[in-house]
């Protein structure tokens, strides 16, 4: 099915959102600045709520405002993320499914991303996320081979750095914005900090390999996982693709 | 001379720290990392100066330490409290909380049961047992226990609010509304309860609930005109009512007016907020455009 790529910026902000409110369920929207069609590239996210996720008014308000902002900035809403307060349970709640359904109405390869609280330690080997996609009318677990996170170790380190320095408190979600409307839910300040910490290679736009299309990305990730850490001669970018757990190559490499 | 000044500075630092802790205690803040920072230093460096305050500080720091996975610090505090107050129910409860933090829920439950055997009216132990159910994801049981608890202890505001949160998470909005009604009755000046009630009514949907929600958003604003959620809520509920085909012209006109008033207030608030800061220009612009696009016109 469709490939999904998650940018450093989106991942770090999602992660920090969950860390900022460790006792609450949190949610947010996944955005893309790439045109529709082909792989879904999640390039940014907007953290939304940390209270009363199932209640309608603020969710509706936030969706509308983010929609407007996306139109102003040539972005699209391509997905939804949530981290449950109960760390042992990372399955999508009814309200997560509802919001994801709404997003899927506008974007047919929308993704639903659940953060797995139990796997969020700073040195965890794989991103603590579980992704779902819409097949017919149900949200089903996405094939892990189709999810990509460039420069995973670097992304993970950036998130840890921001946590240690206390900069995660710079993150503003929509709830915090409503408590104090001078605070900016588009998080320009934090975005700049993350961009500073990210390496130049990571900040570049997505470059598909020559003859690129969905099929070649899949084979491309298979070969790069066995060659993890070695220079990849593909469009002169060194890309460490991390496949989520249980891929045979991953297990072989230990 | 310098020596005396040094001591004065230390005394000031110490009193500041102690006062900070007291303030956080009184306001019931859950800023656990800060409490651990300040509290740990206070205990380690200034224990002798604290007098009898030290015991309540041990309790406060212990709970904060549990929140931050600092079992070492929590254990130290617990030992001091056990020494000073052997056989105390209050200390037993703290020991139970530590077991909870270590996810030893069975042992924690037994601890609370032993407190309740000696004192069946001990509300703290009962509430901790309910928290264990919540932590284990057993919402239905937690709701049942909490309902039973509230039959006995009808005035426990904290419990009513906790129950409303549990119902909201279960999407049982009718019962959540009932809990909030209890809270509004006993706390008529609390704008937050009005606003939460309005949000629940809005979520329930349907014209009657929308009108109720608008009324309560308005009430919340009356109690606190800085409540942005209430302001947006008023705008949205009035807009939806005005746009509904089921309302007559008078109702429609009235709600268009309410929505227009809310729009004005929102614009003013955002303009005030946007002054001088480049940061939130994006959010300000988004709100402006949103309000424009959602204009209700009289047909």
XYZ file of N, CA and C in Angstrom, chain B residues 142-252:
333
model
N -13.825 1.229 37.908
C -13.513 2.482 38.601
C -14.766 3.343 38.709
N -15.534 3.379 37.621
C -16.768 4.176 37.630
C -17.739 3.626 38.663
N -17.854 2.298 38.690
C -18.802 1.692 39.632
C -18.416 2.003 41.085
N -17.116 1.811 41.378
C -16.633 2.067 42.740
C -16.809 3.525 43.122
N -16.505 4.403 42.175
C -16.591 5.828 42.459
C -18.047 6.228 42.725
N -18.974 5.633 41.978
C -20.392 5.909 42.219
C -20.793 5.487 43.627
N -20.330 4.292 44.013
C -20.628 3.809 45.376
C -20.057 4.751 46.420
N -18.825 5.176 46.176
C -18.162 6.094 47.100
C -18.973 7.379 47.253
N -19.458 7.905 46.110
C -20.167 9.181 46.152
C -21.530 9.059 46.813
N -22.103 7.838 46.837
C -23.368 7.681 47.562
C -23.161 7.954 49.034
N -21.954 7.551 49.529
C -21.649 7.813 50.938
C -21.117 9.203 51.174
N -20.246 9.654 50.275
C -19.567 10.931 50.505
C -19.989 11.925 49.437
N -21.228 12.347 49.498
C -21.861 13.143 48.449
C -21.188 14.492 48.227
N -20.480 15.009 49.233
C -19.913 16.342 49.106
C -18.502 16.385 48.554
N -17.968 15.257 48.130
C -16.571 15.224 47.701
C -16.421 15.742 46.273
N -16.080 17.030 46.165
C -15.985 17.691 44.856
C -14.992 17.011 43.947
N -13.837 16.698 44.509
C -12.775 16.084 43.726
C -13.281 14.793 43.087
N -14.049 14.038 43.860
C -14.566 12.764 43.351
C -15.579 12.984 42.234
N -16.471 13.966 42.405
C -17.436 14.261 41.337
C -16.719 14.636 40.044
N -15.656 15.425 40.183
C -14.948 15.846 38.983
C -14.238 14.672 38.328
N -13.624 13.828 39.155
C -12.969 12.633 38.638
C -13.976 11.756 37.897
N -15.179 11.625 38.479
C -16.206 10.801 37.836
C -16.613 11.396 36.499
N -16.732 12.727 36.444
C -17.115 13.354 35.171
C -16.050 13.078 34.107
N -14.788 13.111 34.511
C -13.709 12.817 33.548
C -13.797 11.377 33.052
N -14.045 10.449 33.983
C -14.158 9.042 33.591
C -15.300 8.844 32.605
N -16.446 9.488 32.867
C -17.591 9.348 31.966
C -17.281 9.940 30.594
N -16.591 11.089 30.581
C -16.247 11.702 29.296
C -15.385 10.753 28.480
N -14.421 10.098 29.140
C -13.557 9.178 28.406
C -14.307 7.960 27.900
N -15.404 7.627 28.556
C -16.231 6.510 28.100
C -17.316 6.970 27.142
N -17.286 8.242 26.784
C -18.281 8.817 25.882
C -19.696 8.757 26.448
N -19.807 8.669 27.771
C -21.130 8.663 28.400
C -21.449 10.087 28.825
N -21.840 10.893 27.833
C -21.930 12.336 28.073
C -23.071 12.712 28.998
N -24.160 11.931 28.938
C -25.301 12.215 29.812
C -24.883 12.168 31.276
N -24.167 11.104 31.647
C -23.764 10.964 33.040
C -22.690 11.982 33.403
N -21.801 12.293 32.439
C -20.788 13.320 32.708
C -21.480 14.636 33.018
N -22.537 14.949 32.246
C -23.282 16.192 32.462
C -23.885 16.206 33.865
N -24.399 15.058 34.292
C -24.992 14.984 35.627
C -23.968 15.339 36.709
N -22.765 14.790 36.573
C -21.706 15.092 37.556
C -21.382 16.570 37.558
N -21.294 17.144 36.352
C -20.963 18.561 36.275
C -22.092 19.415 36.845
N -23.346 18.930 36.695
C -24.465 19.673 37.289
C -24.321 19.723 38.805
N -23.923 18.593 39.410
C -23.665 18.571 40.858
C -22.623 19.615 41.216
N -21.557 19.658 40.426
C -20.461 20.579 40.722
C -20.895 22.029 40.570
N -21.700 22.293 39.548
C -22.141 23.670 39.336
C -23.066 24.124 40.463
N -23.880 23.173 40.951
C -24.783 23.508 42.059
C -24.023 23.938 43.292
N -22.943 23.195 43.603
C -22.196 23.501 44.815
C -21.100 24.539 44.583
N -20.803 24.832 43.336
C -19.781 25.841 43.034
C -20.302 26.791 41.969
N -21.340 27.558 42.269
C -21.985 28.374 41.232
C -21.094 29.447 40.622
N -19.971 29.759 41.279
C -19.130 30.811 40.714
C -17.947 30.277 39.932
N -17.908 28.971 39.766
C -16.754 28.393 39.088
C -17.001 28.349 37.585
N -16.297 29.203 36.842
C -16.542 29.309 35.396
C -16.111 28.045 34.655
N -15.141 27.324 35.221
C -14.629 26.138 34.535
C -15.676 25.037 34.472
N -16.445 24.867 35.535
C -17.479 23.839 35.512
C -18.567 24.186 34.491
N -18.958 25.466 34.445
C -19.957 25.900 33.456
C -19.467 25.600 32.046
N -18.217 25.951 31.814
C -17.671 25.790 30.468
C -17.548 24.317 30.097
N -17.137 23.470 31.048
C -17.036 22.034 30.749
C -18.410 21.446 30.494
N -19.380 21.889 31.290
C -20.754 21.414 31.097
C -21.235 21.782 29.700
N -20.939 23.022 29.299
C -21.346 23.478 27.969
C -20.692 22.623 26.887
N -19.419 22.276 27.087
C -18.726 21.459 26.088
C -19.369 20.082 25.970
N -19.766 19.526 27.117
C -20.405 18.204 27.093
C -21.735 18.276 26.364
N -22.523 19.306 26.647
C -23.823 19.471 25.992
C -23.647 19.633 24.483
N -22.654 20.423 24.094
C -22.362 20.639 22.666
C -22.043 19.304 21.998
N -21.234 18.502 22.724
C -20.831 17.216 22.158
C -22.029 16.283 22.002
N -22.976 16.366 22.948
C -24.167 15.512 22.850
C -24.956 15.827 21.593
N -24.950 17.105 21.203
C -25.575 17.485 19.933
C -27.087 17.542 19.988
N -27.656 18.015 18.876
C -29.099 18.221 18.840
C -29.414 19.638 19.261
N -30.514 20.174 18.758
C -30.800 21.589 18.944
C -30.920 21.980 20.413
N -31.666 21.152 21.175
C -31.868 21.486 22.593
C -30.543 21.568 23.341
N -29.679 20.584 23.097
C -28.385 20.579 23.787
C -27.508 21.740 23.347
N -27.608 22.095 22.052
C -26.821 23.222 21.557
C -27.245 24.507 22.255
N -28.579 24.661 22.431
C -29.040 25.886 23.081
C -28.589 25.930 24.534
N -28.658 24.772 25.196
C -28.162 24.705 26.568
C -26.678 25.055 26.613
N -25.936 24.498 25.646
C -24.490 24.734 25.663
C -24.204 26.219 25.483
N -24.994 26.850 24.580
C -24.762 28.281 24.378
C -25.009 29.056 25.665
N -26.079 28.659 26.369
C -26.404 29.371 27.610
C -25.279 29.235 28.631
N -24.731 28.016 28.724
C -23.690 27.810 29.728
C -22.343 28.381 29.325
N -22.072 28.431 28.012
C -20.869 29.142 27.585
C -21.007 30.613 27.980
N -22.208 31.150 27.766
C -22.436 32.556 28.107
C -22.269 32.770 29.619
N -22.780 31.802 30.401
C -22.666 31.918 31.854
C -21.200 31.891 32.285
N -20.434 30.999 31.653
C -19.008 30.917 31.985
C -18.320 32.250 31.686
N -18.708 32.869 30.568
C -18.124 34.159 30.207
C -18.487 35.235 31.207
N -19.742 35.149 31.692
C -20.158 36.126 32.692
C -19.280 36.019 33.943
N -18.969 34.763 34.298
C -18.164 34.563 35.494
C -16.697 34.898 35.269
N -16.250 34.733 34.026
C -14.862 35.042 33.702
C -14.764 35.392 32.236
N -14.679 36.698 31.952
C -14.732 37.096 30.542
C -13.417 36.840 29.805
N -12.454 36.251 30.493
C -11.209 35.907 29.811
C -11.170 34.462 29.352
N -12.265 33.737 29.575
C -12.267 32.318 29.229
C -12.449 32.145 27.727
N -11.337 31.926 27.011
C -11.385 31.863 25.548
C -12.182 30.670 25.058
N -12.110 29.558 25.789
C -12.875 28.385 25.354
C -14.360 28.713 25.354
N -14.786 29.429 26.399
C -16.197 29.783 26.493
C -16.578 30.726 25.362
N -15.681 31.657 25.039
C -15.965 32.612 23.976
C -16.100 31.912 22.627
N -15.145 31.047 22.326
C -15.227 30.295 21.079
C -16.457 29.391 21.089
N -16.721 28.794 22.241
C -17.864 27.900 22.373
C -19.166 28.635 22.101
N -19.275 29.847 22.642
C -20.461 30.659 22.416
C -20.614 30.935 20.919
N -19.509 31.309 20.288
C -19.510 31.594 18.865
C -19.986 30.377 18.066
N -19.408 29.225 18.394
C -19.730 28.036 17.607
C -21.150 27.540 17.847
N -21.570 27.542 19.100
C -22.925 27.040 19.361
C -23.961 27.988 18.754
N -23.769 29.293 18.905
C -24.717 30.252 18.325
C -24.744 30.113 16.807
N -23.560 29.948 16.198
C -23.512 29.798 14.739
C -24.271 28.562 14.277
N -24.069 27.462 14.984
C -24.753 26.228 14.585
C -26.261 26.344 14.739
N -26.708 27.000 15.821
C -28.150 27.167 16.027
C -28.723 28.032 14.913
N -28.029 29.127 14.613
C -28.530 30.038 13.580
C -28.602 29.351 12.231
N -27.671 28.417 12.002
C -27.637 27.751 10.695
C -28.607 26.580 10.614
N -29.233 26.242 11.743
C -30.103 25.069 11.739
C -31.424 25.369 11.035
N -31.908 24.433 10.181
C -33.182 24.673 9.486
C -34.386 24.564 10.417
N -34.166 24.071 11.647
C -35.295 23.826 12.537
C -35.706 25.054 13.346
N -34.905 26.145 13.289
C -35.249 27.276 14.155
C -36.066 28.313 13.402
N -36.912 29.026 14.148
C -37.695 30.088 13.508
C -36.844 31.341 13.364
N -37.413 32.316 12.676
C -36.638 33.505 12.321
C -36.144 34.276 13.535
N -36.971 34.328 14.598
C -36.572 35.098 15.782
C -35.346 34.491 16.441
N -35.428 33.156 16.609
C -34.291 32.473 17.240
C -33.046 32.636 16.391
N -33.242 32.517 15.073
C -32.098 32.639 14.176
C -31.458 34.021 14.330
